[in-house]
mmCIF file of C-alpha atoms in Angstrom:
data_model
loop_
_atom_site.group_PDB
_atom_site.id
_atom_site.type_symbol
_atom_site.label_atom_id
_atom_site.label_comp_id
_atom_site.label_asym_id
_atom_site.label_seq_id
_atom_site.Cartn_x
_atom_site.Cartn_y
_atom_site.Cartn_z
ATOM 1 C CA MET F 1 0.000 0.000 0.000
ATOM 2 C CA SER F 2 1.277 3.426 -0.922
ATOM 3 C CA GLY F 3 1.083 6.477 1.288
ATOM 4 C CA LEU F 4 -0.450 8.500 -1.555
ATOM 5 C CA LEU F 5 -4.131 9.340 -1.431
ATOM 6 C CA PRO F 6 -6.350 8.482 -4.394
ATOM 7 C CA GLY F 7 -9.401 10.534 -5.160
ATOM 8 C CA ASP F 8 -10.668 12.874 -2.466
ATOM 9 C CA PRO F 9 -10.748 11.109 0.917
ATOM 10 C CA ALA F 10 -12.939 12.119 3.815
ATOM 11 C CA ALA F 11 -11.182 13.431 6.898
ATOM 12 C CA THR F 12 -12.237 10.600 9.195
ATOM 13 C CA VAL F 13 -13.251 6.963 9.114
ATOM 14 C CA GLY F 14 -16.644 5.778 10.375
ATOM 15 C CA GLY F 15 -20.128 7.192 10.777
ATOM 16 C CA GLY F 16 -22.543 8.263 8.091
ATOM 17 C CA ALA F 17 -21.158 8.154 4.576
ATOM 18 C CA THR F 18 -24.197 8.446 2.307
ATOM 19 C CA GLU F 19 -27.943 8.620 2.866
ATOM 20 C CA ARG F 20 -28.134 4.819 2.825
ATOM 21 C CA ALA F 21 -24.754 3.740 4.240
ATOM 22 C CA LEU F 22 -23.311 3.897 7.742
ATOM 23 C CA CYS F 23 -19.838 2.683 8.664
ATOM 24 C CA VAL F 24 -18.940 0.906 11.897
ATOM 25 C CA LEU F 25 -15.156 0.718 12.231
ATOM 26 C CA ALA F 26 -13.804 -2.583 13.549
ATOM 27 C CA PRO F 27 -11.085 -2.433 16.225
ATOM 28 C CA ASN F 28 -8.409 -4.161 14.123
ATOM 29 C CA PRO F 29 -6.034 -1.445 12.879
ATOM 30 C CA SER F 30 -2.737 -2.542 11.344
ATOM 31 C CA PRO F 31 -0.419 -1.633 8.474
ATOM 32 C CA MET F 32 -2.523 -3.911 6.259
ATOM 33 C CA THR F 33 -6.016 -2.977 7.514
ATOM 34 C CA LEU F 34 -5.276 0.760 7.927
ATOM 35 C CA ASP F 35 -7.695 2.181 10.548
ATOM 36 C CA GLY F 36 -9.474 -1.189 10.712
ATOM 37 C CA THR F 37 -12.162 -2.955 8.706
ATOM 38 C CA ASN F 38 -15.143 -0.871 7.628
ATOM 39 C CA THR F 39 -18.362 -2.753 8.336
ATOM 40 C CA TRP F 40 -21.220 -1.198 6.362
ATOM 41 C CA LEU F 41 -24.834 -0.973 7.499
ATOM 42 C CA LEU F 42 -27.085 -0.324 4.491
ATOM 43 C CA SER F 43 -30.756 0.631 4.539
ATOM 44 C CA GLU F 44 -33.324 2.565 2.561
ATOM 45 C CA PRO F 45 -34.507 5.634 4.523
ATOM 46 C CA GLY F 46 -37.675 4.781 6.392
ATOM 47 C CA SER F 47 -37.276 1.029 5.914
ATOM 48 C CA ALA F 48 -37.343 -1.424 8.803
ATOM 49 C CA LEU F 49 -34.791 -3.711 7.107
ATOM 50 C CA ALA F 50 -31.037 -3.420 6.664
ATOM 51 C CA ALA F 51 -28.141 -5.281 5.098
ATOM 52 C CA VAL F 52 -24.649 -5.575 6.539
ATOM 53 C CA VAL F 53 -21.576 -5.803 4.347
ATOM 54 C CA ASP F 54 -18.394 -7.359 5.808
ATOM 55 C CA PRO F 55 -19.012 -7.983 9.526
ATOM 56 C CA GLY F 56 -15.234 -8.002 9.923
ATOM 57 C CA PRO F 57 -13.100 -9.910 12.429
ATOM 58 C CA LEU F 58 -14.463 -12.226 15.089
ATOM 59 C CA ASP F 59 -14.790 -9.521 17.720
ATOM 60 C CA GLU F 60 -17.941 -9.889 19.817
ATOM 61 C CA GLY F 61 -18.000 -6.257 20.860
ATOM 62 C CA HIS F 62 -17.779 -5.030 17.288
ATOM 63 C CA LEU F 63 -20.478 -7.400 16.030
ATOM 64 C CA ARG F 64 -22.846 -6.323 18.790
ATOM 65 C CA ARG F 65 -22.142 -2.635 18.095
ATOM 66 C CA VAL F 66 -23.315 -3.152 14.520
ATOM 67 C CA ILE F 67 -26.500 -4.829 15.739
ATOM 68 C CA ASP F 68 -27.088 -2.125 18.373
ATOM 69 C CA LEU F 69 -26.733 0.616 15.754
ATOM 70 C CA ALA F 70 -29.357 -1.048 13.557
ATOM 71 C CA GLU F 71 -31.718 -1.551 16.485
ATOM 72 C CA ARG F 72 -31.370 2.072 17.628
ATOM 73 C CA GLN F 73 -32.566 3.063 14.175
ATOM 74 C CA GLY F 74 -35.525 0.672 14.393
ATOM 75 C CA LYS F 75 -34.102 -1.679 11.790
ATOM 76 C CA ARG F 76 -33.737 -5.440 11.586
ATOM 77 C CA ILE F 77 -30.721 -6.871 9.812
ATOM 78 C CA ALA F 78 -32.070 -9.079 7.033
ATOM 79 C CA VAL F 79 -28.940 -10.306 5.255
ATOM 80 C CA THR F 80 -25.154 -10.369 5.573
ATOM 81 C CA LEU F 81 -23.051 -9.824 2.435
ATOM 82 C CA LEU F 82 -19.323 -10.355 1.893
ATOM 83 C CA THR F 83 -17.077 -8.521 -0.535
ATOM 84 C CA HIS F 84 -14.567 -11.389 -0.263
ATOM 85 C CA GLY F 85 -13.385 -14.049 2.133
ATOM 86 C CA HIS F 86 -10.293 -12.551 3.774
ATOM 87 C CA HIS F 87 -10.541 -12.990 7.533
ATOM 88 C CA ASP F 88 -10.515 -9.275 8.352
ATOM 89 C CA HIS F 89 -13.775 -9.004 6.404
ATOM 90 C CA ALA F 90 -15.375 -12.407 6.894
ATOM 91 C CA GLU F 91 -14.062 -14.062 10.055
ATOM 92 C CA GLY F 92 -16.951 -12.721 12.159
ATOM 93 C CA ALA F 93 -19.647 -13.538 9.597
ATOM 94 C CA ALA F 94 -20.746 -16.881 11.043
ATOM 95 C CA ARG F 95 -21.079 -15.459 14.548
ATOM 96 C CA PHE F 96 -22.826 -12.366 13.202
ATOM 97 C CA ALA F 97 -25.289 -14.589 11.348
ATOM 98 C CA GLU F 98 -25.924 -16.473 14.581
ATOM 99 C CA LEU F 99 -26.576 -13.242 16.487
ATOM 100 C CA THR F 100 -28.896 -11.815 13.824
ATOM 101 C CA GLY F 101 -30.533 -14.965 12.459
ATOM 102 C CA THR F 102 -29.429 -14.028 8.943
ATOM 103 C CA ARG F 103 -27.847 -15.957 6.120
ATOM 104 C CA VAL F 104 -24.428 -15.039 4.758
ATOM 105 C CA ARG F 105 -24.224 -14.467 1.031
ATOM 106 C CA ALA F 106 -20.860 -14.542 -0.760
ATOM 107 C CA LEU F 107 -19.439 -15.460 -4.140
ATOM 108 C CA ASP F 108 -17.281 -18.258 -2.742
ATOM 109 C CA PRO F 109 -19.422 -21.141 -1.383
ATOM 110 C CA ALA F 110 -16.870 -21.663 1.405
ATOM 111 C CA TYR F 111 -18.051 -18.461 3.100
ATOM 112 C CA ARG F 112 -21.811 -18.830 2.626
ATOM 113 C CA LEU F 113 -24.339 -19.719 5.275
ATOM 114 C CA GLY F 114 -27.540 -20.728 3.513
ATOM 115 C CA ASP F 115 -28.328 -21.791 -0.020
ATOM 116 C CA GLU F 116 -28.049 -18.435 -1.782
ATOM 117 C CA GLY F 117 -24.741 -17.172 -3.078
ATOM 118 C CA LEU F 118 -24.003 -14.031 -5.050
ATOM 119 C CA ARG F 119 -23.369 -13.585 -8.758
ATOM 120 C CA ASP F 120 -22.198 -10.791 -11.008
ATOM 121 C CA GLY F 121 -25.073 -8.677 -12.289
ATOM 122 C CA GLU F 122 -27.515 -9.768 -9.602
ATOM 123 C CA GLY F 123 -29.860 -7.279 -7.994
ATOM 124 C CA ILE F 124 -30.713 -7.542 -4.294
ATOM 125 C CA ASP F 125 -33.686 -5.803 -2.690
ATOM 126 C CA VAL F 126 -33.560 -5.190 1.059
ATOM 127 C CA GLY F 127 -36.657 -3.347 2.224
ATOM 128 C CA GLY F 128 -36.702 -1.238 -0.923
ATOM 129 C CA LEU F 129 -32.934 -0.688 -1.029
ATOM 130 C CA GLU F 130 -31.439 -1.714 -4.379
ATOM 131 C CA ILE F 131 -28.004 -3.320 -4.210
ATOM 132 C CA ARG F 132 -26.345 -4.442 -7.446
ATOM 133 C CA VAL F 133 -23.597 -7.072 -7.395
ATOM 134 C CA VAL F 134 -20.542 -6.298 -9.535
ATOM 135 C CA GLY F 135 -17.865 -8.927 -10.048
ATOM 136 C CA THR F 136 -14.459 -7.327 -9.466
ATOM 137 C CA PRO F 137 -11.915 -10.159 -9.180
ATOM 138 C CA GLY F 138 -8.216 -9.467 -8.931
ATOM 139 C CA HIS F 139 -7.395 -8.679 -5.317
ATOM 140 C CA THR F 140 -8.855 -12.149 -4.772
ATOM 141 C CA ALA F 141 -10.721 -14.404 -7.162
ATOM 142 C CA ASP F 142 -13.947 -13.938 -5.156
ATOM 143 C CA SER F 143 -13.852 -10.137 -4.812
ATOM 144 C CA LEU F 144 -17.148 -8.328 -5.351
ATOM 145 C CA THR F 145 -18.244 -4.701 -5.379
ATOM 146 C CA PHE F 146 -21.724 -3.645 -4.263
ATOM 147 C CA HIS F 147 -23.346 -0.764 -6.130
ATOM 148 C CA LEU F 148 -25.915 1.498 -4.472
ATOM 149 C CA PRO F 149 -27.471 3.272 -7.476
ATOM 150 C CA ALA F 150 -29.623 5.579 -5.350
ATOM 151 C CA ASP F 151 -26.503 6.988 -3.655
ATOM 152 C CA GLY F 152 -24.171 6.852 -6.653
ATOM 153 C CA ALA F 153 -21.873 4.799 -4.436
ATOM 154 C CA ILE F 154 -19.862 1.569 -4.615
ATOM 155 C CA LEU F 155 -18.692 -0.610 -1.730
ATOM 156 C CA THR F 156 -15.358 -1.883 -2.992
ATOM 157 C CA GLY F 157 -13.986 -4.095 -0.215
ATOM 158 C CA ASP F 158 -10.232 -4.258 -0.855
ATOM 159 C CA THR F 159 -10.420 -3.543 -4.587
ATOM 160 C CA VAL F 160 -10.143 0.205 -3.930
ATOM 161 C CA LEU F 161 -9.076 1.432 -0.493
ATOM 162 C CA GLY F 162 -9.690 4.780 1.131
ATOM 163 C CA ARG F 163 -5.983 5.369 1.617
ATOM 164 C CA GLY F 164 -3.061 4.139 -0.454
ATOM 165 C CA THR F 165 -3.331 1.153 -2.782
ATOM 166 C CA THR F 166 -4.141 -2.521 -2.384
ATOM 167 C CA MET F 167 -2.325 -5.758 -3.164
ATOM 168 C CA VAL F 168 -3.089 -8.479 -5.661
ATOM 169 C CA ALA F 169 -3.108 -11.572 -3.441
ATOM 170 C CA HIS F 170 -1.192 -14.028 -5.657
ATOM 171 C CA PRO F 171 -1.865 -16.825 -6.548
ATOM 172 C CA ASP F 172 -5.598 -16.443 -5.863
ATOM 173 C CA GLY F 173 -5.566 -12.879 -7.121
ATOM 174 C CA ARG F 174 -4.510 -12.137 -10.696
ATOM 175 C CA LEU F 175 -3.263 -8.829 -12.052
ATOM 176 C CA GLY F 176 -5.030 -9.154 -15.411
ATOM 177 C CA ASP F 177 -8.340 -9.672 -13.639
ATOM 178 C CA TYR F 178 -7.612 -6.767 -11.315
ATOM 179 C CA LEU F 179 -6.891 -4.367 -14.183
ATOM 180 C CA ASP F 180 -10.112 -5.465 -15.899
ATOM 181 C CA SER F 181 -12.014 -4.821 -12.661
ATOM 182 C CA LEU F 182 -10.536 -1.339 -12.309
ATOM 183 C CA ARG F 183 -11.541 -0.578 -15.891
ATOM 184 C CA ARG F 184 -15.060 -1.757 -15.137
ATOM 185 C CA LEU F 185 -15.242 0.542 -12.112
ATOM 186 C CA HIS F 186 -13.843 3.344 -14.256
ATOM 187 C CA THR F 187 -16.736 2.907 -16.682
ATOM 188 C CA MET F 188 -19.218 2.945 -13.807
ATOM 189 C CA ALA F 189 -17.700 6.181 -12.517
ATOM 190 C CA SER F 190 -17.388 7.895 -15.891
ATOM 191 C CA ALA F 191 -20.649 6.821 -17.496
ATOM 192 C CA HIS F 192 -23.052 5.435 -14.905
ATOM 193 C CA GLY F 193 -23.263 7.990 -12.121
ATOM 194 C CA VAL F 194 -20.929 6.465 -9.543
ATOM 195 C CA ARG F 195 -19.416 9.277 -7.484
ATOM 196 C CA THR F 196 -18.500 7.835 -4.083
ATOM 197 C CA VAL F 197 -16.289 4.941 -2.986
ATOM 198 C CA LEU F 198 -17.166 3.226 0.301
ATOM 199 C CA PRO F 199 -14.005 1.179 0.848
ATOM 200 C CA GLY F 200 -13.280 -1.821 3.032
ATOM 201 C CA HIS F 201 -10.534 0.133 4.791
ATOM 202 C CA GLY F 202 -9.808 3.831 5.170
ATOM 203 C CA PRO F 203 -11.962 6.910 4.665
ATOM 204 C CA VAL F 204 -14.701 7.454 2.120
ATOM 205 C CA LEU F 205 -13.596 8.734 -1.295
ATOM 206 C CA ALA F 206 -15.795 11.453 -2.766
ATOM 207 C CA ASP F 207 -14.160 11.287 -6.224
ATOM 208 C CA ALA F 208 -14.649 7.757 -7.526
ATOM 209 C CA LEU F 209 -13.327 8.519 -10.989
ATOM 210 C CA GLY F 210 -10.217 10.187 -9.604
ATOM 211 C CA ALA F 211 -9.585 7.237 -7.315
ATOM 212 C CA VAL F 212 -9.829 4.669 -10.101
ATOM 213 C CA ASP F 213 -7.694 6.803 -12.419
ATOM 214 C CA TYR F 214 -5.057 6.919 -9.703
ATOM 215 C CA TYR F 215 -5.191 3.149 -9.218
ATOM 216 C CA LEU F 216 -4.809 2.464 -12.944
ATOM 217 C CA ALA F 217 -1.861 4.867 -13.202
ATOM 218 C CA HIS F 218 -0.239 3.400 -10.104
ATOM 219 C CA ARG F 219 -0.545 -0.150 -11.453
ATOM 220 C CA ALA F 220 0.984 0.837 -14.803
ATOM 221 C CA HIS F 221 3.859 2.556 -13.000
ATOM 222 C CA ARG F 222 4.548 -0.401 -10.702
ATOM 223 C CA LEU F 223 4.391 -2.858 -13.586
ATOM 224 C CA ALA F 224 6.984 -0.822 -15.495
ATOM 225 C CA GLN F 225 9.185 -0.729 -12.391
ATOM 226 C CA VAL F 226 9.000 -4.499 -11.993
ATOM 227 C CA GLU F 227 9.848 -5.029 -15.649
ATOM 228 C CA THR F 228 12.849 -2.699 -15.286
ATOM 229 C CA ALA F 229 13.987 -4.520 -12.145
ATOM 230 C CA VAL F 230 13.957 -7.858 -13.963
ATOM 231 C CA GLU F 231 15.909 -6.341 -16.859
ATOM 232 C CA ALA F 232 18.432 -5.044 -14.300
ATOM 233 C CA GLY F 233 19.052 -8.570 -13.000
ATOM 234 C CA CYS F 234 16.559 -9.115 -10.170
ATOM 235 C CA ARG F 235 15.736 -12.822 -10.231
ATOM 236 C CA THR F 236 13.455 -13.450 -7.268
ATOM 237 C CA PRO F 237 10.304 -11.692 -6.025
ATOM 238 C CA ALA F 238 12.182 -10.709 -2.861
ATOM 239 C CA GLU F 239 14.893 -9.017 -4.936
ATOM 240 C CA VAL F 240 12.276 -7.136 -6.946
ATOM 241 C CA VAL F 241 10.538 -5.982 -3.768
ATOM 242 C CA ALA F 242 13.802 -4.704 -2.278
ATOM 243 C CA ARG F 243 14.418 -2.641 -5.412
ATOM 244 C CA VAL F 244 10.923 -1.465 -6.362
ATOM 245 C CA TYR F 245 9.399 -1.060 -2.882
ATOM 246 C CA ALA F 246 12.474 0.356 -1.151
ATOM 247 C CA ASP F 247 10.484 3.426 -0.070
ATOM 248 C CA VAL F 248 7.639 1.360 1.425
ATOM 249 C CA ASP F 249 7.398 0.357 5.095
ATOM 250 C CA ARG F 250 9.142 -3.027 5.440
ATOM 251 C CA ALA F 251 6.159 -4.304 7.416
ATOM 252 C CA LEU F 252 4.300 -4.229 4.080
ATOM 253 C CA TRP F 253 6.968 -6.105 2.103
ATOM 254 C CA PRO F 254 5.312 -9.534 2.519
ATOM 255 C CA ALA F 255 2.158 -8.128 0.920
ATOM 256 C CA ALA F 256 4.252 -6.353 -1.700
ATOM 257 C CA GLU F 257 5.866 -9.688 -2.563
ATOM 258 C CA LEU F 258 2.438 -11.153 -3.296
ATOM 259 C CA SER F 259 1.747 -8.279 -5.671
ATOM 260 C CA VAL F 260 5.177 -8.684 -7.271
ATOM 261 C CA ARG F 261 4.500 -12.374 -7.869
ATOM 262 C CA ALA F 262 1.229 -11.400 -9.540
ATOM 263 C CA GLN F 263 3.017 -8.803 -11.665
ATOM 264 C CA LEU F 264 5.745 -11.229 -12.694
ATOM 265 C CA SER F 265 3.096 -13.760 -13.663
ATOM 266 C CA TYR F 266 1.296 -11.105 -15.731
ATOM 267 C CA LEU F 267 4.522 -10.060 -17.504
ATOM 268 C CA GLU F 268 5.357 -13.694 -18.259
ATOM 269 C CA GLU F 269 1.855 -14.385 -19.619
ATOM 270 C CA HIS F 270 2.175 -11.417 -21.969
ATOM 271 C CA GLY F 271 5.696 -12.327 -23.099
ATOM 272 C CA LEU F 272 7.227 -9.196 -21.616
ATOM 273 C CA ILE F 273 9.914 -10.958 -19.572
#
């Protein structure tokens, strides 16, 4: 993750983000999770039903805070949705489902509770709230984005973060898929009214198009750096990381190595190295 800021981030993490989305910040900050995992409570104004996206880690206090927030607003949580299966987003899902009596819907069957999964292009109605499922693989094979058309907003999980950039989690994640997903989000932002990014970590981004433009430029720049490093004699992912990510906190080098492996695989597939 880079220290640069894509788009136009909000000053703080948590609280109300759009008319239909509230963030409850999980208490799991780290170099990889930034301020912590953003758990999203979604509901149509005036509705008695709500959806929760990414309950987060298995932290009883956090899970109950999400439920308490919904109940204080007179809402019942009707469904739990996952952007992807990484533990900082999904570890608490089974317990959250137990506490709320909901099913867990995800792309990967391994993380579902109940018969219904999620698929690209699907529309979900929760008490009048329209949620559209957008397949955005790349960070992981099962990564999804949730589109709230009424708010012009997208919940991106780890595909676009509120601060810095994300990793491509090789071998499950693939750079080619990730670039295609960013281009799809770019089209949504440039031609289909998406203005706001509600990320899985970090503050809200008010300039969705600017954020995706930044991500695409960053990926092109990193890919060129990796190609140059290989041409200069770097032979292992660790050697490439030491050269290309020398200005990045060493605590993030293991994640950077995953991204480098994905970039090397992409360059090999396209005959560039």
